[in-house]
Amino acid sequence: MTAPLGLIAGLGDLPVAIAENAVSTGQGVYVVRLKGFEDPRLAGYPGAVAGLGEVGGLLSKLKSAGCKDVVFAGIVSRPNFRDLKLDLRGAALLPKVLAEAGKGDDALLRLLVNEFEKNGFNVIGSHAAHKALLAPQGHIAGPAPGDGHLADIARAAHVVAALGTLDIGQGCVVCDELVLAVEAQEGTDAMLDRVATLPEAVRGTEAARRGVLLKRPKPAQERRIDLPTTGVSTVEKVAAAGLAGLALEAGGTLMLNRAEMEAAAERLGIFLYGFDPGLGL
Amino acid sequence: MTAPLGLIAGLGDLPVAIAENAVSTGQGVYVVRLKGFEDPRLAGYPGAVAGLGEVGGLLSKLKSAGCKDVVFAGIVSRPNFRDLKLDLRGAALLPKVLAEAGKGDDALLRLLVNEFEKNGFNVIGSHAAHKALLAPQGHIAGPAPGDGHLADIARAAHVVAALGTLDIGQGCVVCDELVLAVEAQEGTDAMLDRVATLPEAVRGTEAARRGVLLKRPKPAQERRIDLPTTGVSTVEKVAAAGLAGLALEAGGTLMLNRAEMEAAAERLGIFLYGFDPGLGL
């Protein structure tokens, strides 16, 4: 009997897709839903609920369930460290967590991965747990990007790589090679909302689409956690912001419900494009 | 008789302060208000109204008025090049403008400065036209920044310098060394508004202030145009966003109505701090 996949789950479609996939491949899954971020769609799977600070509890639950591979997936907002409930293991980790917290999200995540690995688990990425999620390379769906779009993609790829070395964000919007917006803690959706409010002179419209949203991981990113994730709503927001397309680092970003994303892109006239991971580095 | 200062003015308090200063020092001023951006407070000065594309008209008006020093000041939104009305001189410049437009605001501005210098004018910065505007170095007003604030300032100074080399923006918000927001085309006010909407776990509040807004020019910036400008409303927005203070590159950012800014900082409990121009480079 294979060991079930250990899934430490926050909110969103990603953990749901991973759980479904693990069951459909016959591996099975044990789901720890994080307290405050419990998705009801995951309630039917074998599993438990635990707080982010209950590190000891998390480890022992996964061990009892016989898990070896563990995946972190889903959206969890940055904890308020003053309000966090800690068990002994969590409390032992806290000074390190606080020391790393200021260095950005990536340092925090790496700390968690290390703790799980030290306890004998094999931490894998969402893309390793569910291989169909990774963006492929080249033109994916919608109209083919033109030379102007490819120039926007090249500039955006360079900008997001540079931002990533500062551990800032995983996305930006470029239109006619001008950087319209940069993503930090507000997330992609809020960034796209504000692009739609910029003066029309600098951006596209639904009638005359211009510009591109580009997503890629940070160069030094712990790729087993927190790869940039896109879905149907991303395609819809890109369309509403008047952009021409969505560019994703091939092999470095996740596409949730890819068939539906492609259908939305065709319907809305948005290109989906997987760019070479070496672009802009 | 000294030559009057030539002021090419957009919106906002900066051109008004420069015009007042030029009159009070006895130099006098000739104000070209840019079409679509005419401030009524400048209507009483000798001058004219001209469109951004009427470059020949701008040059001849300033020549007739006997100007030698010319300053560009105030807010002008990025033109929609398709709608721009051009005179002959403007039309001759347009291919260059379009070629540079995609490289960011800075390339565009440098082109304008070059055109004026080629025609015998001496283009000076707002800070040269009105020396009291430049931020001084060190603690300026409000409570003194603590070590945590200075660490936020150091991180933000590095981030904005790095962004500047990509010709992106002139500001960011950092809280406990985490980059909360990065400024691109939306401007400082919109960035501060969205900081106030982030989860309270990552930011300060009016009851427990944390984090800093930092403004500095781009490293390669044409410093005669478009130095970052702050005023009383900046201090008020910083306060409303729950931040602890405002950090400005000493000698590289402008403070409009400095006495009022300092009074607002004292009243709201916000620090104003001028950091060393070498910080974070």
Coordinates of C-alpha atoms in Angstrom, one line a residue:
Chain A
M1 CA 0.0 0.0 0.0
T2 CA 1.4 3.4 -0.9
A3 CA 1.6 6.1 1.7
P4 CA -1.1 8.7 1.4
L5 CA -0.2 12.2 0.3
G6 CA -0.1 14.6 3.3
L7 CA -1.8 17.8 2.3
I8 CA -1.5 20.9 4.5
A9 CA -4.2 23.0 3.1
G10 CA -5.2 26.7 3.1
L11 CA -8.0 28.2 1.0
G12 CA -8.6 28.2 -2.7
D13 CA -8.9 25.7 -5.6
L14 CA -5.4 24.5 -5.5
P15 CA -5.6 22.1 -2.5
V16 CA -9.0 20.9 -3.7
A17 CA -7.4 20.0 -7.1
I18 CA -4.5 18.2 -5.4
A19 CA -6.8 16.2 -3.1
E20 CA -9.0 15.1 -6.0
N21 CA -5.9 14.2 -8.0
A22 CA -4.4 12.1 -5.2
V23 CA -7.6 10.1 -4.8
S24 CA -8.0 9.6 -8.6
T25 CA -4.5 8.3 -8.9
G26 CA -5.1 5.8 -6.1
Q27 CA -2.5 7.3 -3.8
G28 CA -5.0 8.6 -1.3
V29 CA -4.7 11.8 0.8
Y30 CA -4.7 12.9 4.4
V31 CA -5.7 16.6 4.7
V32 CA -4.7 18.9 7.5
R33 CA -6.9 22.0 7.1
L34 CA -5.3 25.0 8.7
K35 CA -7.5 26.7 11.4
G36 CA -9.1 29.8 10.1
F37 CA -8.6 28.7 6.5
E38 CA -10.8 25.5 6.4
D39 CA -12.3 24.9 3.0
P40 CA -15.6 22.9 3.3
R41 CA -14.8 21.1 0.0
L42 CA -12.0 19.3 1.9
A43 CA -14.0 18.3 4.9
G44 CA -15.0 14.9 3.3
Y45 CA -11.4 13.6 3.1
P46 CA -9.6 11.8 6.0
G47 CA -7.8 14.4 8.0
A48 CA -7.8 17.0 10.8
V49 CA -7.8 20.7 11.5
A50 CA -4.8 22.3 13.1
G51 CA -3.5 25.8 13.7
L52 CA -0.4 27.2 12.0
G53 CA 1.4 27.4 15.3
E54 CA 0.7 23.8 16.3
V55 CA 3.7 22.4 14.5
G56 CA 4.1 19.4 16.8
G57 CA 0.5 18.5 16.3
L58 CA 0.8 18.8 12.5
L59 CA 3.9 16.6 12.5
S60 CA 2.4 13.8 14.7
K61 CA -1.0 13.8 12.8
L62 CA 0.8 13.3 9.5
K63 CA 3.0 10.6 11.0
S64 CA 0.1 8.7 12.4
A65 CA -1.6 8.8 9.0
G66 CA 1.4 7.1 7.5
C67 CA 2.3 10.0 5.2
K68 CA 5.7 10.4 3.7
D69 CA 5.3 13.0 1.0
V70 CA 3.8 16.3 2.3
V71 CA 2.6 19.2 0.2
F72 CA 1.7 22.7 1.3
A73 CA -1.0 24.3 -0.8
G74 CA -3.6 27.0 -0.7
I75 CA -3.9 30.6 0.5
V76 CA -3.0 31.4 4.1
S77 CA -2.7 35.1 5.0
R78 CA 0.4 36.1 6.9
P79 CA -0.1 35.3 10.6
N80 CA -0.2 38.0 13.2
F81 CA 2.5 36.5 15.4
R82 CA 1.1 38.1 18.5
D83 CA -2.2 36.2 18.1
L84 CA -0.8 32.8 17.1
K85 CA -1.6 29.8 19.3
L86 CA 1.5 27.8 19.7
D87 CA 2.1 24.2 20.9
L88 CA 5.6 23.3 22.3
R89 CA 7.1 22.6 18.9
G90 CA 5.7 25.8 17.5
A91 CA 7.0 27.8 20.4
A92 CA 10.4 26.4 20.0
L93 CA 10.3 27.5 16.4
L94 CA 8.9 31.0 17.1
P95 CA 12.2 32.9 17.7
K96 CA 13.5 31.7 14.3
V97 CA 10.2 32.6 12.7
L98 CA 10.3 36.1 14.0
A99 CA 13.9 36.5 13.0
E100 CA 13.0 35.5 9.4
A101 CA 9.7 37.2 9.2
G102 CA 11.1 40.5 8.1
K103 CA 13.1 39.0 5.3
G104 CA 9.9 38.3 3.3
D105 CA 7.6 35.4 2.7
D106 CA 10.2 33.2 1.2
A107 CA 12.4 33.0 4.3
L108 CA 9.4 32.0 6.4
L109 CA 8.4 29.3 4.1
R110 CA 11.8 27.8 3.8
L111 CA 11.9 27.6 7.6
L112 CA 8.7 25.5 7.6
V113 CA 10.0 23.2 4.9
N114 CA 13.2 22.6 6.8
E115 CA 11.3 21.7 10.0
F116 CA 9.2 19.1 8.2
E117 CA 12.2 17.6 6.4
K118 CA 14.1 17.4 9.7
N119 CA 11.2 15.3 10.9
G120 CA 11.6 12.8 8.1
F121 CA 9.0 14.0 5.7
N122 CA 9.6 14.6 2.0
V123 CA 8.2 18.0 1.2
I124 CA 7.1 18.2 -2.4
G125 CA 5.6 21.0 -4.5
S126 CA 2.1 21.2 -5.8
H127 CA 3.4 20.6 -9.2
A128 CA 5.1 17.3 -8.1
A129 CA 1.8 16.2 -6.4
H130 CA -0.2 17.0 -9.5
K131 CA 1.9 17.2 -12.6
A132 CA -0.8 18.5 -15.0
L133 CA -0.8 21.9 -13.1
L134 CA 2.4 23.3 -14.5
A135 CA 2.2 25.9 -17.4
P136 CA 3.7 24.5 -20.6
Q137 CA 6.0 26.5 -22.9
G138 CA 4.9 28.5 -25.9
H139 CA 1.5 29.7 -27.1
I140 CA -1.3 28.0 -25.0
A141 CA -4.6 29.5 -26.0
G142 CA -6.4 32.5 -27.4
P143 CA -5.0 34.7 -30.2
A144 CA -1.3 34.4 -30.8
P145 CA 0.8 37.2 -29.2
G146 CA 2.3 39.8 -31.6
D147 CA 5.7 41.3 -31.6
G148 CA 4.6 44.2 -29.3
H149 CA 3.2 41.7 -26.8
L150 CA 6.4 39.7 -26.9
A151 CA 8.3 42.9 -26.2
D152 CA 6.0 43.6 -23.2
I153 CA 6.6 40.0 -22.0
A154 CA 10.4 40.4 -22.2
R155 CA 10.3 43.6 -20.2
A156 CA 7.9 42.2 -17.6
A157 CA 10.0 39.0 -17.3
H158 CA 13.0 41.1 -16.5
V159 CA 11.2 43.3 -14.0
V160 CA 9.6 40.4 -12.1
A161 CA 12.9 38.6 -11.9
A162 CA 14.6 41.7 -10.5
L163 CA 11.7 42.2 -8.0
G164 CA 12.0 38.5 -7.1
T165 CA 15.7 38.9 -6.0
L166 CA 14.3 41.6 -3.6
D167 CA 11.7 39.0 -2.4
I168 CA 8.9 41.4 -3.3
G169 CA 6.3 39.8 -5.6
Q170 CA 5.6 37.5 -8.4
G171 CA 3.9 39.6 -10.9
C172 CA 3.7 42.9 -12.8
V173 CA 1.7 44.5 -15.6
V174 CA 3.5 46.1 -18.6
C175 CA 1.8 47.9 -21.5
D176 CA 3.8 49.2 -24.5
E177 CA 7.0 48.4 -22.4
L178 CA 5.8 50.8 -19.6
V179 CA 5.5 49.2 -16.2
L180 CA 1.9 50.0 -15.1
A181 CA 1.8 48.1 -11.8
V182 CA 4.0 46.0 -9.6
E183 CA 2.6 43.3 -7.2
A184 CA 3.6 43.3 -3.6
Q185 CA 1.4 42.2 -0.6
E186 CA -1.9 43.2 -2.2
G187 CA -1.9 40.2 -4.6
T188 CA -2.6 39.8 -8.3
D189 CA -6.4 40.6 -8.2
A190 CA -6.0 43.9 -6.5
M191 CA -3.2 44.8 -8.9
L192 CA -5.4 44.1 -11.9
D193 CA -8.2 46.1 -10.4
R194 CA -6.0 49.2 -10.1
V195 CA -4.7 48.8 -13.7
A196 CA -8.3 49.2 -14.8
T197 CA -8.4 52.6 -13.0
L198 CA -5.3 54.1 -14.6
P199 CA -5.7 56.8 -17.3
E200 CA -6.7 55.2 -20.7
A201 CA -3.7 56.8 -22.4
V202 CA -1.3 54.3 -20.7
R203 CA -3.4 51.1 -20.8
G204 CA -5.6 49.0 -23.0
T205 CA -9.3 48.7 -22.9
E206 CA -11.7 45.9 -23.6
A207 CA -12.3 47.4 -27.1
A208 CA -8.6 47.8 -27.8
R209 CA -6.6 45.4 -25.7
R210 CA -2.9 46.3 -24.9
G211 CA -0.4 45.0 -22.3
V212 CA 0.3 41.9 -20.4
L213 CA 0.1 40.4 -16.9
L214 CA 3.2 38.3 -16.3
K215 CA 3.6 35.8 -13.4
R216 CA 6.8 34.0 -12.5
P217 CA 8.4 32.6 -9.3
K218 CA 11.2 34.4 -7.5
P219 CA 14.6 33.2 -8.8
A220 CA 15.7 32.0 -5.4
Q221 CA 12.2 30.8 -4.4
E222 CA 11.5 27.6 -2.4
R223 CA 9.7 26.0 -5.3
R224 CA 8.0 23.4 -3.2
I225 CA 5.8 26.1 -1.7
D226 CA 4.0 29.0 -3.2
L227 CA 4.5 28.8 -6.9
P228 CA 2.4 31.5 -8.6
T229 CA -1.0 30.1 -9.2
T230 CA -3.5 31.3 -11.9
G231 CA -7.0 30.2 -12.8
V232 CA -10.1 31.1 -14.7
S233 CA -10.6 34.2 -12.5
T234 CA -7.1 35.4 -13.4
V235 CA -8.1 35.2 -17.1
E236 CA -11.3 37.1 -16.4
K237 CA -9.5 39.8 -14.4
V238 CA -6.9 40.2 -17.2
A239 CA -9.7 40.7 -19.7
A240 CA -11.5 43.2 -17.4
A241 CA -8.3 45.2 -17.0
G242 CA -8.2 45.7 -20.8
L243 CA -5.0 43.7 -21.2
A244 CA -4.2 41.6 -24.2
G245 CA -2.8 38.5 -22.5
L246 CA -1.4 36.5 -19.6
A247 CA 2.2 35.3 -19.7
L248 CA 3.4 32.5 -17.4
E249 CA 6.8 31.1 -16.7
A250 CA 6.8 27.7 -18.3
G251 CA 7.4 25.0 -15.7
G252 CA 7.3 27.7 -12.9
T253 CA 3.7 28.7 -12.6
L254 CA 0.5 26.7 -12.0
M255 CA -2.6 26.7 -14.1
L256 CA -5.7 25.6 -12.2
N257 CA -8.5 24.0 -14.3
R258 CA -6.4 24.5 -17.4
A259 CA -9.1 23.5 -19.8
E260 CA -11.5 26.1 -18.4
M261 CA -8.7 28.7 -18.4
E262 CA -8.2 28.0 -22.1
A263 CA -11.9 28.2 -22.9
A264 CA -12.1 31.5 -21.1
A265 CA -9.1 32.8 -23.0
E266 CA -10.7 31.9 -26.3
R267 CA -14.1 33.3 -25.3
L268 CA -12.6 36.7 -24.1
G269 CA -9.9 37.0 -26.8
I270 CA -7.0 36.9 -24.3
F271 CA -3.7 35.1 -25.1
L272 CA -2.2 32.6 -22.7
Y273 CA 1.5 32.2 -23.3
G274 CA 4.2 30.1 -21.5
F275 CA 7.6 31.9 -21.7
D276 CA 11.0 30.4 -21.5
P277 CA 12.2 30.2 -17.8
G278 CA 15.5 31.9 -18.8
L279 CA 13.8 35.0 -20.2
G280 CA 14.9 38.2 -18.5
L281 CA 17.3 36.7 -16.0
Chain B
M1 CA 17.2 93.7 -15.2
T2 CA 17.3 90.0 -14.6
A3 CA 15.6 87.6 -17.0
P4 CA 12.3 86.3 -15.6
L5 CA 12.1 82.6 -14.8
G6 CA 10.3 80.6 -17.4
L7 CA 7.9 78.2 -15.7
I8 CA 6.2 75.5 -17.7
A9 CA 3.5 74.5 -15.3
G10 CA 1.2 71.5 -14.8
L11 CA -1.2 71.0 -11.9
G12 CA -0.5 71.0 -8.1
D13 CA 1.1 73.2 -5.5
L14 CA 4.7 73.0 -6.8
P15 CA 4.5 75.4 -9.7
V16 CA 2.5 77.8 -7.5
A17 CA 5.2 77.8 -4.9
I18 CA 7.9 78.3 -7.5
A19 CA 6.0 81.2 -9.1
E20 CA 5.5 82.9 -5.7
N21 CA 9.1 82.4 -4.8
A22 CA 10.3 83.9 -8.2
V23 CA 8.2 87.0 -7.6
S24 CA 9.3 87.4 -3.9
T25 CA 13.0 87.2 -4.8
G26 CA 12.5 89.9 -7.4
Q27 CA 13.4 87.7 -10.4
G28 CA 9.9 87.6 -11.8
V29 CA 8.3 84.8 -13.7
Y30 CA 6.7 84.0 -17.1
V31 CA 4.2 81.1 -16.7
V32 CA 3.3 78.8 -19.6
R33 CA 0.3 76.8 -18.3
L34 CA -0.1 73.5 -20.1
K35 CA -3.4 73.1 -21.9
G36 CA -5.7 70.7 -19.9
F37 CA -3.6 71.3 -16.8
E38 CA -4.2 75.0 -16.2
D39 CA -4.2 76.0 -12.5
P40 CA -6.3 79.1 -11.8
R41 CA -3.9 80.2 -9.2
L42 CA -1.3 80.8 -11.9
A43 CA -3.7 82.9 -14.2
G44 CA -2.6 86.2 -12.6
Y45 CA 1.0 85.9 -13.6
P46 CA 2.4 87.1 -17.0
G47 CA 2.2 84.2 -19.3
A48 CA 0.3 82.1 -21.8
V49 CA -1.4 78.7 -22.3
A50 CA 0.0 76.1 -24.7
G51 CA -0.4 72.4 -25.4
L52 CA 2.3 69.9 -24.7
G53 CA 2.7 69.2 -28.4
E54 CA 3.1 72.9 -29.3
V55 CA 6.8 72.8 -28.8
G56 CA 7.6 75.5 -31.3
G57 CA 5.0 77.8 -29.6
L58 CA 6.4 77.1 -26.1
L59 CA 10.0 77.9 -27.2
S60 CA 9.0 81.2 -29.0
K61 CA 6.8 82.4 -26.2
L62 CA 9.6 81.9 -23.6
K63 CA 12.1 83.6 -25.9
S64 CA 9.8 86.7 -26.4
A65 CA 9.4 86.9 -22.7
G66 CA 13.2 87.2 -22.3
C67 CA 13.5 84.0 -20.3
K68 CA 16.8 82.2 -19.9
D69 CA 16.3 79.7 -17.0
V70 CA 13.4 77.4 -17.6
V71 CA 11.8 75.1 -15.1
F72 CA 9.3 72.3 -15.6
A73 CA 7.0 71.8 -12.6
G74 CA 3.7 70.3 -11.7
I75 CA 1.6 67.3 -12.6
V76 CA 0.9 66.4 -16.2
S77 CA -0.6 63.0 -16.9
R78 CA 1.1 60.9 -19.6
P79 CA -0.3 62.2 -23.0
N80 CA -2.3 60.0 -25.3
F81 CA -0.1 60.4 -28.3
R82 CA -2.9 59.8 -30.7
D83 CA -4.9 62.8 -29.4
L84 CA -2.0 65.2 -29.0
K85 CA -2.2 68.4 -31.0
L86 CA 1.2 69.2 -32.6
D87 CA 2.7 72.3 -34.1
L88 CA 5.6 71.8 -36.6
R89 CA 8.3 71.6 -33.9
G90 CA 6.2 69.2 -32.0
A91 CA 5.6 67.0 -35.0
A92 CA 9.3 66.9 -35.8
L93 CA 9.9 65.6 -32.3
L94 CA 7.1 63.1 -32.3
P95 CA 9.0 60.1 -33.9
K96 CA 11.6 60.4 -31.2
V97 CA 9.0 60.8 -28.5
L98 CA 7.2 57.6 -29.6
A99 CA 10.5 55.7 -29.8
E100 CA 11.3 56.7 -26.2
A101 CA 7.8 56.4 -24.7
G102 CA 8.1 52.7 -24.0
K103 CA 11.3 53.1 -22.1
G104 CA 9.5 54.9 -19.2
D105 CA 8.8 58.4 -18.1
D106 CA 12.4 59.3 -17.6
A107 CA 13.4 58.8 -21.3
L108 CA 10.6 61.1 -22.4
L109 CA 11.5 63.8 -20.0
R110 CA 15.1 63.8 -21.0
L111 CA 14.1 64.3 -24.6
L112 CA 12.1 67.5 -23.6
V113 CA 15.0 68.9 -21.6
N114 CA 17.4 68.3 -24.6
E115 CA 15.1 70.1 -27.0
F116 CA 14.9 73.2 -24.7
E117 CA 18.7 73.2 -24.2
K118 CA 19.3 72.9 -27.9
N119 CA 17.3 76.1 -28.3
G120 CA 19.5 78.1 -25.9
F121 CA 17.5 77.7 -22.7
N122 CA 19.0 76.7 -19.4
V123 CA 16.7 74.0 -17.9
I124 CA 16.9 74.0 -14.1
G125 CA 15.2 71.9 -11.5
S126 CA 12.5 73.0 -9.2
H127 CA 15.0 72.8 -6.4
A128 CA 17.3 75.2 -8.2
A129 CA 14.4 77.6 -8.8
H130 CA 13.3 77.4 -5.2
K131 CA 16.1 76.2 -2.9
A132 CA 14.0 75.9 0.3
L133 CA 12.1 73.0 -1.3
L134 CA 14.8 70.3 -0.9
A135 CA 14.5 67.8 2.0
P136 CA 17.3 68.2 4.5
Q137 CA 19.3 65.4 6.0
G138 CA 18.4 63.8 9.4
H139 CA 15.4 63.9 11.7
I140 CA 13.1 66.7 10.5
A141 CA 9.9 66.6 12.6
G142 CA 7.6 64.4 14.7
P143 CA 8.8 61.6 17.0
A144 CA 12.4 60.4 16.4
P145 CA 12.5 57.2 14.3
G146 CA 13.6 54.1 16.3
D147 CA 15.9 51.3 15.3
G148 CA 13.1 49.3 13.7
H149 CA 12.1 52.3 11.7
L150 CA 15.6 52.9 10.5
A151 CA 15.8 49.2 9.4
D152 CA 12.6 49.7 7.4
I153 CA 14.1 52.8 5.9
A154 CA 17.3 51.0 4.9
R155 CA 15.3 48.2 3.3
A156 CA 13.0 50.6 1.5
A157 CA 15.9 52.7 0.3
H158 CA 17.5 49.7 -1.3
V159 CA 14.2 48.6 -2.9
V160 CA 13.4 52.0 -4.4
A161 CA 16.9 52.3 -5.7
A162 CA 16.6 48.9 -7.4
L163 CA 13.2 49.8 -8.8
G164 CA 14.6 53.1 -10.1
T165 CA 17.2 51.4 -12.2
L166 CA 14.3 49.6 -13.9
D167 CA 12.6 53.1 -14.4
I168 CA 9.6 52.0 -12.4
G169 CA 8.7 54.3 -9.6
Q170 CA 9.9 56.5 -6.8
G171 CA 8.4 55.0 -3.7
C172 CA 7.5 52.0 -1.6
V173 CA 6.1 51.1 1.7
V174 CA 7.9 48.8 4.1
C175 CA 6.7 47.5 7.5
D176 CA 8.9 45.4 9.7
E177 CA 11.2 44.9 6.7
L178 CA 8.4 43.4 4.6
V179 CA 7.7 45.3 1.4
L180 CA 3.9 46.0 1.5
A181 CA 3.5 48.0 -1.7
V182 CA 5.5 49.3 -4.6
E183 CA 4.6 52.4 -6.6
A184 CA 4.3 52.3 -10.4
Q185 CA 1.9 54.4 -12.6
E186 CA -0.8 54.7 -9.9
G187 CA 1.1 57.2 -7.8
T188 CA 1.8 57.6 -4.1
D189 CA -1.7 58.4 -2.9
A190 CA -3.2 55.3 -4.5
M191 CA -0.4 53.2 -3.1
L192 CA -1.0 54.5 0.4
D193 CA -4.8 54.0 0.1
R194 CA -4.2 50.3 -0.7
V195 CA -1.8 49.8 2.2
A196 CA -4.7 50.8 4.5
T197 CA -6.7 47.9 3.0
L198 CA -4.1 45.2 3.7
P199 CA -4.6 42.7 6.5
E200 CA -3.8 44.3 9.9
A201 CA -1.3 41.5 10.6
V202 CA 1.2 42.9 8.1
R203 CA 0.8 46.7 8.7
G204 CA 0.4 49.3 11.3
T205 CA -2.8 51.1 12.4
E206 CA -3.5 54.6 13.7
A207 CA -3.5 53.1 17.2
A208 CA -0.2 51.2 16.8
R209 CA 1.8 52.8 14.0
R210 CA 4.3 50.7 12.1
G211 CA 6.2 51.0 8.8
V212 CA 7.4 53.7 6.6
L213 CA 6.7 55.4 3.2
L214 CA 10.0 56.1 1.4
K215 CA 10.5 58.4 -1.6
R216 CA 13.6 58.9 -3.6
P217 CA 14.5 59.8 -7.2
K218 CA 15.6 57.1 -9.6
P219 CA 19.4 56.8 -9.6
A220 CA 19.8 57.8 -13.3
Q221 CA 17.0 60.3 -13.1
E222 CA 17.0 63.6 -15.0
R223 CA 17.0 65.6 -11.8
R224 CA 15.9 68.8 -13.4
I225 CA 12.4 67.4 -13.9
D226 CA 10.2 65.3 -11.7
L227 CA 11.9 65.0 -8.4
P228 CA 9.6 63.2 -6.0
T229 CA 7.4 65.8 -4.3
T230 CA 5.7 65.6 -1.0
G231 CA 3.3 67.9 0.9
V232 CA 0.9 68.1 3.7
S233 CA -1.5 65.6 2.0
T234 CA 1.4 63.1 1.9
V235 CA 1.8 63.3 5.6
E236 CA -1.9 63.0 6.2
K237 CA -2.1 59.9 3.9
V238 CA 0.9 58.3 5.7
A239 CA -1.0 58.8 8.9
A240 CA -4.2 57.4 7.6
A241 CA -2.4 54.3 6.3
G242 CA -1.2 53.5 9.9
L243 CA 2.4 54.1 9.0
A244 CA 4.9 55.5 11.5
G245 CA 6.7 57.9 9.2
L246 CA 7.8 59.4 6.0
A247 CA 11.5 59.0 4.8
L248 CA 12.8 61.3 2.0
E249 CA 16.1 61.2 0.2
A250 CA 18.0 64.3 1.6
G251 CA 18.7 66.7 -1.3
G252 CA 16.7 64.5 -3.8
T253 CA 13.1 65.0 -2.8
L254 CA 10.9 68.1 -2.5
M255 CA 8.9 69.2 0.5
L256 CA 6.1 71.6 -0.4
N257 CA 5.0 74.0 2.4
R258 CA 7.6 72.5 4.7
A259 CA 6.5 74.3 7.8
E260 CA 2.9 73.0 7.4
M261 CA 4.3 69.5 6.7
E262 CA 6.2 69.6 10.0
A263 CA 3.2 70.9 11.9
A264 CA 1.1 68.1 10.5
A265 CA 3.7 65.5 11.4
E266 CA 3.8 66.8 15.0
R267 CA 0.0 66.8 15.2
L268 CA -0.4 63.3 13.8
G269 CA 2.6 61.7 15.5
I270 CA 4.4 60.9 12.2
F271 CA 8.2 61.1 11.8
L272 CA 9.7 63.0 8.9
Y273 CA 13.3 61.9 8.2
G274 CA 15.8 62.8 5.5
F275 CA 18.1 59.9 4.8
D276 CA 21.6 59.9 3.3
P277 CA 21.5 59.8 -0.5
G278 CA 24.0 57.0 -0.5
L279 CA 21.8 54.7 1.5
G280 CA 20.8 51.4 -0.2
L281 CA 22.7 52.1 -3.4

